[in-house]
PDB file of C-alpha atoms in Angstrom:
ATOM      1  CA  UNK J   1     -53.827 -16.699 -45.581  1.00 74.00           C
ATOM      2  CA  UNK J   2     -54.494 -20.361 -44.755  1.00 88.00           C
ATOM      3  CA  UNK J   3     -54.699 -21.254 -40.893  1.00 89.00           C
ATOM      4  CA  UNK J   4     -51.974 -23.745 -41.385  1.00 92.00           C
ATOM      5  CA  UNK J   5     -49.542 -20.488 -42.631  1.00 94.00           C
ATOM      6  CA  UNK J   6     -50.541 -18.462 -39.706  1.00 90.00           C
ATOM      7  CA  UNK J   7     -49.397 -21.442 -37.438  1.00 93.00           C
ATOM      8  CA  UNK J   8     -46.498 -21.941 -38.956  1.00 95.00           C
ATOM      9  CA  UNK J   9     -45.217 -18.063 -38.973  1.00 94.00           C
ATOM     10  CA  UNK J  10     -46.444 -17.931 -34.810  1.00 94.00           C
ATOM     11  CA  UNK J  11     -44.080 -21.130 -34.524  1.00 95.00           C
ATOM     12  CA  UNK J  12     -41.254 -19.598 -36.324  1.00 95.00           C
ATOM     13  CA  UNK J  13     -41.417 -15.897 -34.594  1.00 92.00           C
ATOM     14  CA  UNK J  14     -41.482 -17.803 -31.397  1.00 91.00           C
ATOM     15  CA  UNK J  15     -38.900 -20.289 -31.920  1.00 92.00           C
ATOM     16  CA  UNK J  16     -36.418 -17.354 -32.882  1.00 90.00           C
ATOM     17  CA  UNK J  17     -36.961 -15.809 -29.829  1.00 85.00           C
ATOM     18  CA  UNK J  18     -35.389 -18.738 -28.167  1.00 78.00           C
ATOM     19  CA  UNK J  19     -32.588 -18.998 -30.441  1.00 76.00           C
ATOM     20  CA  UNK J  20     -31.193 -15.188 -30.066  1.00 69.00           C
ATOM     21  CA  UNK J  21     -28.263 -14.152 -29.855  1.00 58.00           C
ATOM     22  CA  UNK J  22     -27.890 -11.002 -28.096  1.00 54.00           C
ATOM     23  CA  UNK J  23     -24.045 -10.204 -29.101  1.00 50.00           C
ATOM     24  CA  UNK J  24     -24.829 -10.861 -32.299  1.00 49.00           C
ATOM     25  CA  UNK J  25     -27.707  -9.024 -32.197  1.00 55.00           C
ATOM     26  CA  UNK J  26     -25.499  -5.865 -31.315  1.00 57.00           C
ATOM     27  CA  UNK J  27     -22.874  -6.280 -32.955  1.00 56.00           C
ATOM     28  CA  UNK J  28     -24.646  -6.320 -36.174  1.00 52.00           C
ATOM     29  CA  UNK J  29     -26.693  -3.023 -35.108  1.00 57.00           C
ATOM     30  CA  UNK J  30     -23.204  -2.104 -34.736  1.00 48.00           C
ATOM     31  CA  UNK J  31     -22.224  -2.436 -38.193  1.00 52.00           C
ATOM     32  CA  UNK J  32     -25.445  -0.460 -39.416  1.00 52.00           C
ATOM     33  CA  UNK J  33     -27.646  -3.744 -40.164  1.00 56.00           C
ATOM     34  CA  UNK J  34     -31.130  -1.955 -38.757  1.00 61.00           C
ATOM     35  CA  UNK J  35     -34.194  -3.923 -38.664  1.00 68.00           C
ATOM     36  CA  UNK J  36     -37.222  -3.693 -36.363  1.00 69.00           C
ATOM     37  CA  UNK J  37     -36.037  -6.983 -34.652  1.00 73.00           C
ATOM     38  CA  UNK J  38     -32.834  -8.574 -35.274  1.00 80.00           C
ATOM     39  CA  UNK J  39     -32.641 -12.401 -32.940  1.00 79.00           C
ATOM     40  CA  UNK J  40     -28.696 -12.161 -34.069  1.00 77.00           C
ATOM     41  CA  UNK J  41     -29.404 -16.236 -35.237  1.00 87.00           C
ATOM     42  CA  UNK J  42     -26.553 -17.521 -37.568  1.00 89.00           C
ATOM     43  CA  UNK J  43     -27.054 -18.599 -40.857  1.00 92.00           C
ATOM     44  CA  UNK J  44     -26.575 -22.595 -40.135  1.00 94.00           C
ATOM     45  CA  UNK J  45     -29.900 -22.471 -37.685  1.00 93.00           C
ATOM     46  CA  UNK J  46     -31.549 -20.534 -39.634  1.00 95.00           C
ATOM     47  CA  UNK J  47     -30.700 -23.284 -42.802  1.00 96.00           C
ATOM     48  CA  UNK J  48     -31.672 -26.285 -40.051  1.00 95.00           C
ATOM     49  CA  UNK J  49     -35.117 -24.502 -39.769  1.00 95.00           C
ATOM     50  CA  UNK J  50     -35.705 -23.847 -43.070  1.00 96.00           C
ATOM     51  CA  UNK J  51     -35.472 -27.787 -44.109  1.00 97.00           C
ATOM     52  CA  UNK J  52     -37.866 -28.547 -41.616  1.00 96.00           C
ATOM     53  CA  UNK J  53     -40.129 -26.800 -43.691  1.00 95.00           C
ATOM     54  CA  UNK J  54     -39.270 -27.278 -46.914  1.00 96.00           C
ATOM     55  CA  UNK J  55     -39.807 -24.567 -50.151  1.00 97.00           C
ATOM     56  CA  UNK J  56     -43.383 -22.867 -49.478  1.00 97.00           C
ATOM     57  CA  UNK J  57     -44.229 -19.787 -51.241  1.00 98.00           C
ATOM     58  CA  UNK J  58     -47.173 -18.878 -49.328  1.00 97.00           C
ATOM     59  CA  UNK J  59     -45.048 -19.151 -45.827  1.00 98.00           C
ATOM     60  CA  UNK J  60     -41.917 -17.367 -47.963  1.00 98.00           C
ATOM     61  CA  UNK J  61     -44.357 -14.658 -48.837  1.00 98.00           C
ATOM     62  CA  UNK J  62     -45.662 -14.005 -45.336  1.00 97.00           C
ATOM     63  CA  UNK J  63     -42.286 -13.906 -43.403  1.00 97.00           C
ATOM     64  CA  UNK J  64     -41.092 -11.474 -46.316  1.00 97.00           C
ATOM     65  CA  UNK J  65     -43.640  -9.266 -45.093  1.00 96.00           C
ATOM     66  CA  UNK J  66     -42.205  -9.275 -41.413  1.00 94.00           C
ATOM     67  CA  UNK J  67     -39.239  -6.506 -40.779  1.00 91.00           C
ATOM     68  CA  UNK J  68     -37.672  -9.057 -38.498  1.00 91.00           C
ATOM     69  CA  UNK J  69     -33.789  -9.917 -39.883  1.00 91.00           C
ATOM     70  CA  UNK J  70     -34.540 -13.739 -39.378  1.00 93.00           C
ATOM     71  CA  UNK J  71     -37.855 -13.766 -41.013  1.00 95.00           C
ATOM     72  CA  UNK J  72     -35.934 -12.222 -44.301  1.00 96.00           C
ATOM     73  CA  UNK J  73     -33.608 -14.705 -44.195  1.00 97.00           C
ATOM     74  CA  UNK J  74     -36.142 -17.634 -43.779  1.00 97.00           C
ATOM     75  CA  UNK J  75     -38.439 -16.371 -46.265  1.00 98.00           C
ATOM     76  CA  UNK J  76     -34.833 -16.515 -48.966  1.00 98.00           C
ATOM     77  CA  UNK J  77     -34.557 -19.537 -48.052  1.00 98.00           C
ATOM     78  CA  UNK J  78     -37.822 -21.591 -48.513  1.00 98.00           C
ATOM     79  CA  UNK J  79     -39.020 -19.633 -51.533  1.00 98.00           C
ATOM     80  CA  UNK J  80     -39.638 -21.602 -54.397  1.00 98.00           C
ATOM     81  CA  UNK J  81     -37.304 -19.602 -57.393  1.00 98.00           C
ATOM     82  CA  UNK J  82     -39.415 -21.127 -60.120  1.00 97.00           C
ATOM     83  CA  UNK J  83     -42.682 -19.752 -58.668  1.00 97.00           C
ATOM     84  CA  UNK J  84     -41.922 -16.525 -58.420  1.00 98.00           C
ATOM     85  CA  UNK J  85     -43.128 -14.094 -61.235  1.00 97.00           C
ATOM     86  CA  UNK J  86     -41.893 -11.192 -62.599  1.00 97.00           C
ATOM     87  CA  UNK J  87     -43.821  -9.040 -60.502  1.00 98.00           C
ATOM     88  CA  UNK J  88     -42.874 -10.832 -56.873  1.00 98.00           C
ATOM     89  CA  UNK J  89     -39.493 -10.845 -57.934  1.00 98.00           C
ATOM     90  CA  UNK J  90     -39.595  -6.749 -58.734  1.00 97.00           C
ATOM     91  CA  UNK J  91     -41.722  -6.337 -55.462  1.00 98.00           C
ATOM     92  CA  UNK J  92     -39.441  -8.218 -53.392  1.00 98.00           C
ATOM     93  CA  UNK J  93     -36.267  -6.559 -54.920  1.00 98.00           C
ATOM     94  CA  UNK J  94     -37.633  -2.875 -53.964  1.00 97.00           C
ATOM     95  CA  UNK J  95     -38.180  -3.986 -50.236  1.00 96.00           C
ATOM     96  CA  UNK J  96     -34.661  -5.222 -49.842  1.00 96.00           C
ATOM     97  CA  UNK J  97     -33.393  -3.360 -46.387  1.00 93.00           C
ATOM     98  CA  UNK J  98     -29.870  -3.541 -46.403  1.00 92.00           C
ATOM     99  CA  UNK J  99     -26.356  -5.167 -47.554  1.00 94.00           C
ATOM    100  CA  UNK J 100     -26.668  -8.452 -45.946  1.00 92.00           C
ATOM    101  CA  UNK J 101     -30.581  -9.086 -46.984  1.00 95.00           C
ATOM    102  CA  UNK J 102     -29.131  -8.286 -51.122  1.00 97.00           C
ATOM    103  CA  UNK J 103     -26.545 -10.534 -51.016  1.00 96.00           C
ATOM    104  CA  UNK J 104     -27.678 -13.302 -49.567  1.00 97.00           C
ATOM    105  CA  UNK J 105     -31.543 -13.249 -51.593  1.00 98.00           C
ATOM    106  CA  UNK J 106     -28.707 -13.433 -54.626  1.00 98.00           C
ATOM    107  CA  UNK J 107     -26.883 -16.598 -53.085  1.00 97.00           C
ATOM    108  CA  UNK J 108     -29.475 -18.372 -51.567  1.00 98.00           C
ATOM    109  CA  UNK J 109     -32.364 -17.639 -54.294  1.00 98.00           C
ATOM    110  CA  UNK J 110     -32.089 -14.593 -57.054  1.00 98.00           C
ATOM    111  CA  UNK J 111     -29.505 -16.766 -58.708  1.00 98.00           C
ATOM    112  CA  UNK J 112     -31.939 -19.847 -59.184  1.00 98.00           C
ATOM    113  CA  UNK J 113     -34.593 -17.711 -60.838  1.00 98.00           C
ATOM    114  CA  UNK J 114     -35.181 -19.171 -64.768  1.00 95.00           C
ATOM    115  CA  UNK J 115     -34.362 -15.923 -65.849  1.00 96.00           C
ATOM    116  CA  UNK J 116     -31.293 -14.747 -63.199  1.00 98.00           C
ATOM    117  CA  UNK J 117     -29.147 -13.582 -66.057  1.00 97.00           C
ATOM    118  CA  UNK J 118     -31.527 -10.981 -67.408  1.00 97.00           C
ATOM    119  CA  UNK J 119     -32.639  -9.816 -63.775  1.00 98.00           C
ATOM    120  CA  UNK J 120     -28.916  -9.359 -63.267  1.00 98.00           C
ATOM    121  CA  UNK J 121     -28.199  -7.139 -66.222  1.00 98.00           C
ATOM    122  CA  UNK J 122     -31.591  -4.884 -65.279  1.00 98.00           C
ATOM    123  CA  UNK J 123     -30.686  -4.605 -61.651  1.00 98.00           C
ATOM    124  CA  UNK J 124     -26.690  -3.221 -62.637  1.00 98.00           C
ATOM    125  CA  UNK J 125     -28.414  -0.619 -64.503  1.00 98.00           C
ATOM    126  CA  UNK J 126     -30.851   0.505 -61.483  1.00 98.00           C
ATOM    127  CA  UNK J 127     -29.946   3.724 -59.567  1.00 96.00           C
ATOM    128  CA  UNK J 128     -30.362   1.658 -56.565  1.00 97.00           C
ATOM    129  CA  UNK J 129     -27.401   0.848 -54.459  1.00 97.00           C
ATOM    130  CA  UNK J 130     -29.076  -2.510 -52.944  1.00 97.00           C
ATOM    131  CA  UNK J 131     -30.332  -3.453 -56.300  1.00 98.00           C
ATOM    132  CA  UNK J 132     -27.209  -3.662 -58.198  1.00 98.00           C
ATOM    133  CA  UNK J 133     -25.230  -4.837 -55.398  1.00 98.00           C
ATOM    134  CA  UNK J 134     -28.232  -8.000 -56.057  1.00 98.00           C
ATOM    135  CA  UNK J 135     -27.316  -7.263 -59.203  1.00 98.00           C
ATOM    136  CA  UNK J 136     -23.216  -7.888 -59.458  1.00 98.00           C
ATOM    137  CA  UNK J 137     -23.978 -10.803 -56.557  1.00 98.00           C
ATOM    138  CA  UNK J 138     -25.933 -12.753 -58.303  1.00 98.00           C
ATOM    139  CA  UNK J 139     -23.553 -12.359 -62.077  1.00 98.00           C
ATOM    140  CA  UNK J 140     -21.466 -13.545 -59.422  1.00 98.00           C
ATOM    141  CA  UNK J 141     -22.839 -16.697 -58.966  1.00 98.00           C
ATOM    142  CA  UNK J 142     -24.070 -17.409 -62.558  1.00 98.00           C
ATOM    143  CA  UNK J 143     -20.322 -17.318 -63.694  1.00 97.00           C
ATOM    144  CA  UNK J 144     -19.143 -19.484 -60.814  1.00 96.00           C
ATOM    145  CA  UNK J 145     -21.401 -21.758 -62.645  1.00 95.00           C
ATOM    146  CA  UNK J 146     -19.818 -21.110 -66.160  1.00 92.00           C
ATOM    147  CA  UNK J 147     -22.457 -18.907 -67.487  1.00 94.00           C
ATOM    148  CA  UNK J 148     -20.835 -17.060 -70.092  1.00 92.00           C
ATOM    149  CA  UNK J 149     -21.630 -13.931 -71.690  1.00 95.00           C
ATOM    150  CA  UNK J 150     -21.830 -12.634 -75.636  1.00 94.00           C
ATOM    151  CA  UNK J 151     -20.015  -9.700 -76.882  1.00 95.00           C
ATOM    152  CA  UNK J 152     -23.243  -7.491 -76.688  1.00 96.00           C
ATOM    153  CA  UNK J 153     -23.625  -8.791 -72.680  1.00 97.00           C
ATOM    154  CA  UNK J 154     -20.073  -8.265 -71.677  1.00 97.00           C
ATOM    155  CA  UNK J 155     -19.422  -4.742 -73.253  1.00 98.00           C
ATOM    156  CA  UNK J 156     -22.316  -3.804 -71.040  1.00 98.00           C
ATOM    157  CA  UNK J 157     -21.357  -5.407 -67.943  1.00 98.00           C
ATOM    158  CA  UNK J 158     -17.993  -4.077 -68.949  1.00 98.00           C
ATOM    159  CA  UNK J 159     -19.813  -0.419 -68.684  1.00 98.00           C
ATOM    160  CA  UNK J 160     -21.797  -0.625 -66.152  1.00 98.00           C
ATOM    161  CA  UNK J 161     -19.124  -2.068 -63.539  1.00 98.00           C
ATOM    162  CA  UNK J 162     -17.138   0.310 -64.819  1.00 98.00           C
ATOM    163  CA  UNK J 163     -19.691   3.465 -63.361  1.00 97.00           C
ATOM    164  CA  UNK J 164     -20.114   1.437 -60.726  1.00 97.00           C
ATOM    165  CA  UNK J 165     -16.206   1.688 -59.864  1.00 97.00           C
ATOM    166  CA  UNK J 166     -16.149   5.003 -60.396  1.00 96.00           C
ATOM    167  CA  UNK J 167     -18.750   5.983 -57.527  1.00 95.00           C
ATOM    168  CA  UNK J 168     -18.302   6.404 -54.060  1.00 95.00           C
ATOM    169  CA  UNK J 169     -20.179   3.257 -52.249  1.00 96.00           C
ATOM    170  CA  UNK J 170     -17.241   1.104 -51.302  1.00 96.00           C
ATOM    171  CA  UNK J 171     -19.776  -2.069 -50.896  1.00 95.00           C
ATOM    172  CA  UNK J 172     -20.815  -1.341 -54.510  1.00 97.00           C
ATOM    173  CA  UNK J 173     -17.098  -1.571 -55.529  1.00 97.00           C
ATOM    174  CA  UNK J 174     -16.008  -4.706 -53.034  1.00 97.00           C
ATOM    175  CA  UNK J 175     -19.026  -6.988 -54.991  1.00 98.00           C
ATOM    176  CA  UNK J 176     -18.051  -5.515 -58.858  1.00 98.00           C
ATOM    177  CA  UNK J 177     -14.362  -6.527 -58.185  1.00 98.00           C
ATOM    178  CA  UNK J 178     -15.989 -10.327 -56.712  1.00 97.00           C
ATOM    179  CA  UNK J 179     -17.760 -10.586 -59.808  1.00 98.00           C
ATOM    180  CA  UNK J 180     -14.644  -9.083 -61.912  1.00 98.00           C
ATOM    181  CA  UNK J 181     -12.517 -12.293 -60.158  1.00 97.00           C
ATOM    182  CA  UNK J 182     -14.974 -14.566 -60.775  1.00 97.00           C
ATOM    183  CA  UNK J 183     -15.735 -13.787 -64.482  1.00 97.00           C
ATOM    184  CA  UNK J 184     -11.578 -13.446 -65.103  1.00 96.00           C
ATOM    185  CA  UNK J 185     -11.654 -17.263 -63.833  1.00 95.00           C
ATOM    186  CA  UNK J 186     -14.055 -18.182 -66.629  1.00 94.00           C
ATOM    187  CA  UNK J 187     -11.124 -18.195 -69.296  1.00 94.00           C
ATOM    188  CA  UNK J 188      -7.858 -16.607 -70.934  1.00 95.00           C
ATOM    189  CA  UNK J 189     -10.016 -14.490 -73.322  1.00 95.00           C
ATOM    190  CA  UNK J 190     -12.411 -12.943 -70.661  1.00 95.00           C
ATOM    191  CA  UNK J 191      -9.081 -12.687 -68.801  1.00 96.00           C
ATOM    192  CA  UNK J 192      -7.090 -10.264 -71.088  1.00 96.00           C
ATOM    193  CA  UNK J 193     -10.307  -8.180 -71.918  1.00 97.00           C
ATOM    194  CA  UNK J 194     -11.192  -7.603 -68.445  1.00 97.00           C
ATOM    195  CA  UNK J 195      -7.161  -6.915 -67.751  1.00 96.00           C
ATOM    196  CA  UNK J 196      -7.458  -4.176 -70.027  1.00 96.00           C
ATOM    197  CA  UNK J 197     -11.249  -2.499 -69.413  1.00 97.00           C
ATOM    198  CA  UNK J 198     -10.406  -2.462 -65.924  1.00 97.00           C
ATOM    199  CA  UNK J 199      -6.460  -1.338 -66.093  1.00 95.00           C
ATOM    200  CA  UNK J 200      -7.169   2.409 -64.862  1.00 93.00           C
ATOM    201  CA  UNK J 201      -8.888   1.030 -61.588  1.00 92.00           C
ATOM    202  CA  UNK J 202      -5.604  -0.700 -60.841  1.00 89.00           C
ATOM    203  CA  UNK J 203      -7.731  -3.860 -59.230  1.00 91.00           C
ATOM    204  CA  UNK J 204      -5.677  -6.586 -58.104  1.00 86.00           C
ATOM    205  CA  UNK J 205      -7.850  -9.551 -59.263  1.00 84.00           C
ATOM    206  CA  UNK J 206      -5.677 -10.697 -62.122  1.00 81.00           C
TER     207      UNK J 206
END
């Protein structure tokens, strides 16, 4: 690791220690959210920090590494999408902790990958929880963006959310149904097909 990394992640560690927030801290122990150190700093200084540094993929790497909430979130946020390769991307997807770090590593980077479309599809299909909740999050985002889908793609999407509904993780089901809304709004025809795959499951999305 260069010297000018190992500055940088002493400056961040300490500089979060001056920003926590100890209600929010709790409250999201609360709510499950377990990490070895959680500062309980919002999104918005975490975002101001992470411009001051700009993307850096050896930095991203390193706070990655750290089981510290914030440094998770940092590393999201200044890692390069188009430098990761296929094997970062799998590492970093198997050492996802919880809810919050899977959603937001699909807003704030998953998404951006070259390939985000067929990560998407091969996290659905994983028998992790955490991985197709990445999954659905970041389909999510791709058809927010008008990325559409062929019959072949959307017959298995079409399956897979359709498991997925059928289990008992209540997360799982709350980001299937987002990405259900959000692919409806894509057009009339992905409308009525989705209407009709998903009529049993009485979702009100339509």
């Amino acid at each position: 690791m260069k010297e000018e990394t190992i500055n940088q992640l002493r400056e961040i560690k300490s500089r979060f220690r001056f920003l926590m927030n100890g209600v929010a801290s709790q409250s999201m122990r609360e709510m499950g959210l377990g990490y070895k150190l959680n500062w309980g700093i919002g999104l918005p200084l975490l975002k101001d920090m992470a411009s001051e540094y700009g993307k850096n993929m050896e930095l991203a790497i390193e706070l990655w590494k750290e089981d510290i909430r914030e440094c998770k979130l940092m590393a999201l946020l200044i890692m390069p999408a188009e430098e990761m390769d296929a094997a970062l991307v799998d590492l970093w997807v198997s050492q996802i902790p919880n809810v919050e770090i899977a959603e937001m590593a699909a807003f704030y980077l998953f998404q951006y990958l070259p390939t985000a479309r067929d990560y998407a599809f091969k996290w659905i299909s994983s028998a992790e929880e955490l991985t197709q909740i990445c999954g659905y999050s970041v389909l999510s985002r791709l058809f927010l963006r008008g990325v559409m889908l062929d019959t072949r793609e959307l017959n298995e999407y079409i399956d897979q959310a359709q498991t997925a509904l059928s289990g008992e993780s209540i997360t799982l089901k709350r980001d299937v149904i987002a990405s259900i809304s959000k692919l409806a709004s894509c057009g009339e025809d992905y409308e009525n097909i989705l209407r009709t795959a998903f009529k049993a499951y009485n979702l009100n999305v339509f």
